[in-house]
Amino acid sequence: MTRSNLHITLSNGDKLQCVADSSSAPEQGYIVEHLLLPLLSFSDAKKELALITEHCTMDEQRTNAEYRYLIDLKNEHIEFYEEHYNQSKNTFKRGINLTGRYISYLKKLETETELFTKRKFRDVSNKELVKRINGLPDFKWDDEGVELHRRSLLSNGAFIYKMQGNTLIILKDEKPQ
């Protein structure tokens, strides 16, 4: 069992801390598939809090936690670190950044459709993809929509879009460092 201390900013800006008591290494899949991906899909603080309460021990931090997750649902960004507890000072300290393990696991989850759209749109920028979707009739942009979602998820907060009326708009589009 791997425990993780979670530091979460809900989509409404509220902050909370809790503990994921089981299967919290990304490679184990549970935390990514049952907590993180659903949280990133909600954009509703009440739903987020209900799911967090279901999977975590609220308002606690564990001294025996192996990992720390910084989950910013407002900016759709997740960071993953080693967690270190200093018993003499009674303090927690963030260790080595392990976010790459989380992103690697997300890439392993790619479906056949996502792999197809990744190849199909590999030379199309995010801006061009959104423009293309906005120019298509409603419900005729399945492949484009799959690719847009895949890019947003793997960007880990560097590319965020939303639907405004019947139009997609880009809220954030940062190039990877």
PDB file of C-alpha atoms in Angstrom, residues 13-155:
ATOM      1  CA  GLY A  13     -10.416  28.043  -5.544  1.00  0.00           C
ATOM      2  CA  ASP A  14     -11.039  26.367  -2.170  1.00  0.00           C
ATOM      3  CA  LYS A  15      -7.999  24.524  -0.803  1.00  0.00           C
ATOM      4  CA  LEU A  16      -7.925  21.311   1.184  1.00  0.00           C
ATOM      5  CA  GLN A  17      -5.577  18.591   2.351  1.00  0.00           C
ATOM      6  CA  CYS A  18      -6.273  14.899   2.634  1.00  0.00           C
ATOM      7  CA  VAL A  19      -4.672  11.464   2.421  1.00  0.00           C
ATOM      8  CA  ALA A  20      -5.059   8.822  -0.256  1.00  0.00           C
ATOM      9  CA  ASP A  21      -4.548   5.659   1.755  1.00  0.00           C
ATOM     10  CA  SER A  22      -4.185   3.028  -0.932  1.00  0.00           C
ATOM     11  CA  SER A  23      -2.748   2.491  -4.385  1.00  0.00           C
ATOM     12  CA  SER A  24      -1.566   6.054  -4.872  1.00  0.00           C
ATOM     13  CA  ALA A  25       1.495   5.506  -7.087  1.00  0.00           C
ATOM     14  CA  PRO A  26       0.458   6.488 -10.635  1.00  0.00           C
ATOM     15  CA  GLU A  27       1.687   3.189 -12.122  1.00  0.00           C
ATOM     16  CA  GLN A  28      -0.769   1.309  -9.936  1.00  0.00           C
ATOM     17  CA  GLY A  29      -3.503   3.048 -11.918  1.00  0.00           C
ATOM     18  CA  TYR A  30      -6.095   3.394  -9.184  1.00  0.00           C
ATOM     19  CA  ILE A  31      -5.460   7.012  -8.205  1.00  0.00           C
ATOM     20  CA  VAL A  32      -5.156   8.178 -11.809  1.00  0.00           C
ATOM     21  CA  GLU A  33      -8.190   6.364 -13.184  1.00  0.00           C
ATOM     22  CA  HIS A  34     -10.539   6.594 -10.189  1.00  0.00           C
ATOM     23  CA  LEU A  35      -9.613   9.965  -8.692  1.00  0.00           C
ATOM     24  CA  LEU A  36      -7.434  12.267 -10.815  1.00  0.00           C
ATOM     25  CA  LEU A  37      -9.019  11.857 -14.269  1.00  0.00           C
ATOM     26  CA  PRO A  38     -12.584  12.115 -12.941  1.00  0.00           C
ATOM     27  CA  LEU A  39     -11.621  15.207 -10.890  1.00  0.00           C
ATOM     28  CA  LEU A  40     -10.155  16.865 -13.991  1.00  0.00           C
ATOM     29  CA  SER A  41     -13.394  16.252 -15.895  1.00  0.00           C
ATOM     30  CA  PHE A  42     -15.836  17.858 -13.426  1.00  0.00           C
ATOM     31  CA  SER A  43     -15.246  21.655 -13.193  1.00  0.00           C
ATOM     32  CA  ASP A  44     -17.745  21.538 -10.322  1.00  0.00           C
ATOM     33  CA  ALA A  45     -16.449  21.949  -6.759  1.00  0.00           C
ATOM     34  CA  LYS A  46     -19.361  20.033  -5.177  1.00  0.00           C
ATOM     35  CA  LYS A  47     -18.767  16.981  -7.374  1.00  0.00           C
ATOM     36  CA  GLU A  48     -15.012  17.253  -6.812  1.00  0.00           C
ATOM     37  CA  LEU A  49     -15.416  17.349  -3.040  1.00  0.00           C
ATOM     38  CA  ALA A  50     -17.829  14.396  -3.069  1.00  0.00           C
ATOM     39  CA  LEU A  51     -15.360  12.253  -5.024  1.00  0.00           C
ATOM     40  CA  ILE A  52     -12.417  13.312  -2.859  1.00  0.00           C
ATOM     41  CA  THR A  53     -14.382  12.481   0.298  1.00  0.00           C
ATOM     42  CA  GLU A  54     -15.182   9.046  -1.113  1.00  0.00           C
ATOM     43  CA  HIS A  55     -11.521   8.194  -1.820  1.00  0.00           C
ATOM     44  CA  CYS A  56      -9.557  10.049   0.864  1.00  0.00           C
ATOM     45  CA  THR A  57      -9.246  10.695   4.587  1.00  0.00           C
ATOM     46  CA  MET A  58     -10.051  14.390   4.895  1.00  0.00           C
ATOM     47  CA  ASP A  59      -8.121  17.105   6.770  1.00  0.00           C
ATOM     48  CA  GLU A  60      -5.126  14.891   7.513  1.00  0.00           C
ATOM     49  CA  GLN A  61      -1.520  14.434   6.441  1.00  0.00           C
ATOM     50  CA  ARG A  62       0.291  11.174   7.185  1.00  0.00           C
ATOM     51  CA  THR A  63       3.872  10.989   8.397  1.00  0.00           C
ATOM     52  CA  ASN A  64       4.295   7.647   6.623  1.00  0.00           C
ATOM     53  CA  ALA A  65       3.147   8.963   3.219  1.00  0.00           C
ATOM     54  CA  GLU A  66       5.505   8.116   0.381  1.00  0.00           C
ATOM     55  CA  TYR A  67       4.215  10.700  -2.076  1.00  0.00           C
ATOM     56  CA  ARG A  68       2.714  14.166  -2.318  1.00  0.00           C
ATOM     57  CA  TYR A  69       0.269  15.261  -5.012  1.00  0.00           C
ATOM     58  CA  LEU A  70      -0.373  18.932  -5.715  1.00  0.00           C
ATOM     59  CA  ILE A  71      -3.699  18.949  -7.541  1.00  0.00           C
ATOM     60  CA  ASP A  72      -4.872  22.269  -8.972  1.00  0.00           C
ATOM     61  CA  LEU A  73      -8.308  21.681 -10.491  1.00  0.00           C
ATOM     62  CA  LYS A  74      -8.766  25.365 -11.263  1.00  0.00           C
ATOM     63  CA  ASN A  75      -5.784  25.270 -13.660  1.00  0.00           C
ATOM     64  CA  GLU A  76      -6.082  21.545 -14.500  1.00  0.00           C
ATOM     65  CA  HIS A  77      -2.527  20.921 -13.299  1.00  0.00           C
ATOM     66  CA  ILE A  78      -1.135  18.016 -11.285  1.00  0.00           C
ATOM     67  CA  GLU A  79       2.325  17.670  -9.755  1.00  0.00           C
ATOM     68  CA  PHE A  80       3.663  14.543  -8.083  1.00  0.00           C
ATOM     69  CA  TYR A  81       6.581  14.410  -5.604  1.00  0.00           C
ATOM     70  CA  GLU A  82       8.295  12.264  -3.030  1.00  0.00           C
ATOM     71  CA  GLU A  83       7.110  13.174   0.487  1.00  0.00           C
ATOM     72  CA  HIS A  84       9.540  13.521   3.391  1.00  0.00           C
ATOM     73  CA  TYR A  85       8.609  13.933   7.038  1.00  0.00           C
ATOM     74  CA  ASN A  86      11.095  15.371   9.543  1.00  0.00           C
ATOM     75  CA  GLN A  87      10.119  13.938  12.904  1.00  0.00           C
ATOM     76  CA  SER A  88      12.312  16.236  14.995  1.00  0.00           C
ATOM     77  CA  LYS A  89      10.785  19.365  13.400  1.00  0.00           C
ATOM     78  CA  ASN A  90       7.348  17.834  12.789  1.00  0.00           C
ATOM     79  CA  THR A  91       7.376  19.133   9.206  1.00  0.00           C
ATOM     80  CA  PHE A  92       6.631  17.748   5.788  1.00  0.00           C
ATOM     81  CA  LYS A  93       8.953  18.517   2.895  1.00  0.00           C
ATOM     82  CA  ARG A  94       8.411  18.036  -0.792  1.00  0.00           C
ATOM     83  CA  GLY A  95      11.078  15.774  -2.312  1.00  0.00           C
ATOM     84  CA  ILE A  96      12.070  14.923  -5.878  1.00  0.00           C
ATOM     85  CA  ASN A  97       9.604  15.883  -8.617  1.00  0.00           C
ATOM     86  CA  LEU A  98       8.100  12.663 -10.010  1.00  0.00           C
ATOM     87  CA  THR A  99       5.425  14.237 -12.245  1.00  0.00           C
ATOM     88  CA  GLY A 100       6.928  12.481 -15.266  1.00  0.00           C
ATOM     89  CA  ARG A 101       5.691   9.161 -13.863  1.00  0.00           C
ATOM     90  CA  TYR A 102       2.127  10.510 -13.849  1.00  0.00           C
ATOM     91  CA  ILE A 103       2.410  11.776 -17.445  1.00  0.00           C
ATOM     92  CA  SER A 104       3.966   8.463 -18.549  1.00  0.00           C
ATOM     93  CA  TYR A 105       1.029   6.573 -17.098  1.00  0.00           C
ATOM     94  CA  LEU A 106      -1.427   8.855 -18.926  1.00  0.00           C
ATOM     95  CA  LYS A 107       0.332   8.088 -22.207  1.00  0.00           C
ATOM     96  CA  LYS A 108      -0.050   4.352 -21.553  1.00  0.00           C
ATOM     97  CA  LEU A 109      -3.814   4.857 -21.258  1.00  0.00           C
ATOM     98  CA  GLU A 110      -4.111   6.189 -24.821  1.00  0.00           C
ATOM     99  CA  THR A 111      -6.779   4.321 -26.767  1.00  0.00           C
ATOM    100  CA  GLU A 112      -6.527   3.205 -30.383  1.00  0.00           C
ATOM    101  CA  THR A 113      -8.675   6.204 -31.351  1.00  0.00           C
ATOM    102  CA  GLU A 114      -6.332   8.579 -29.527  1.00  0.00           C
ATOM    103  CA  LEU A 115      -3.292   7.029 -31.221  1.00  0.00           C
ATOM    104  CA  PHE A 116      -5.039   7.410 -34.599  1.00  0.00           C
ATOM    105  CA  THR A 117      -5.954  11.065 -34.015  1.00  0.00           C
ATOM    106  CA  LYS A 118      -2.472  11.798 -32.677  1.00  0.00           C
ATOM    107  CA  ARG A 119      -1.009  10.660 -35.993  1.00  0.00           C
ATOM    108  CA  LYS A 120      -3.753  12.335 -38.041  1.00  0.00           C
ATOM    109  CA  PHE A 121      -3.271  15.763 -36.427  1.00  0.00           C
ATOM    110  CA  ARG A 122       0.453  15.634 -35.569  1.00  0.00           C
ATOM    111  CA  ASP A 123       1.255  18.668 -37.760  1.00  0.00           C
ATOM    112  CA  VAL A 124      -1.739  20.740 -36.611  1.00  0.00           C
ATOM    113  CA  SER A 125      -1.273  23.286 -33.805  1.00  0.00           C
ATOM    114  CA  ASN A 126      -3.764  23.620 -30.945  1.00  0.00           C
ATOM    115  CA  LYS A 127      -4.961  26.926 -32.395  1.00  0.00           C
ATOM    116  CA  GLU A 128      -5.470  25.393 -35.847  1.00  0.00           C
ATOM    117  CA  LEU A 129      -7.293  22.425 -34.343  1.00  0.00           C
ATOM    118  CA  VAL A 130      -9.711  24.672 -32.432  1.00  0.00           C
ATOM    119  CA  LYS A 131     -10.268  26.784 -35.565  1.00  0.00           C
ATOM    120  CA  ARG A 132     -10.981  23.617 -37.547  1.00  0.00           C
ATOM    121  CA  ILE A 133     -13.494  22.386 -34.940  1.00  0.00           C
ATOM    122  CA  ASN A 134     -15.246  25.765 -34.836  1.00  0.00           C
ATOM    123  CA  GLY A 135     -15.612  25.626 -38.642  1.00  0.00           C
ATOM    124  CA  LEU A 136     -17.245  22.191 -38.660  1.00  0.00           C
ATOM    125  CA  PRO A 137     -20.969  21.497 -38.206  1.00  0.00           C
ATOM    126  CA  ASP A 138     -22.113  20.482 -34.712  1.00  0.00           C
ATOM    127  CA  PHE A 139     -21.258  16.904 -33.791  1.00  0.00           C
ATOM    128  CA  LYS A 140     -19.061  16.430 -36.892  1.00  0.00           C
ATOM    129  CA  TRP A 141     -15.734  16.851 -35.089  1.00  0.00           C
ATOM    130  CA  ASP A 142     -15.298  13.532 -33.290  1.00  0.00           C
ATOM    131  CA  ASP A 143     -11.636  12.928 -34.250  1.00  0.00           C
ATOM    132  CA  GLU A 144     -10.731  16.556 -33.654  1.00  0.00           C
ATOM    133  CA  GLY A 145     -12.473  16.501 -30.263  1.00  0.00           C
ATOM    134  CA  VAL A 146     -10.635  13.344 -29.195  1.00  0.00           C
ATOM    135  CA  GLU A 147      -7.304  14.913 -30.164  1.00  0.00           C
ATOM    136  CA  LEU A 148      -8.110  18.186 -28.421  1.00  0.00           C
ATOM    137  CA  HIS A 149      -9.002  16.355 -25.193  1.00  0.00           C
ATOM    138  CA  ARG A 150      -5.863  14.175 -25.430  1.00  0.00           C
ATOM    139  CA  ARG A 151      -3.638  17.220 -25.869  1.00  0.00           C
ATOM    140  CA  SER A 152      -5.230  19.068 -22.963  1.00  0.00           C
ATOM    141  CA  LEU A 153      -4.898  16.095 -20.630  1.00  0.00           C
ATOM    142  CA  LEU A 154      -1.258  15.400 -21.501  1.00  0.00           C
ATOM    143  CA  SER A 155      -0.315  19.088 -21.311  1.00  0.00           C
TER     144      SER A 155
END
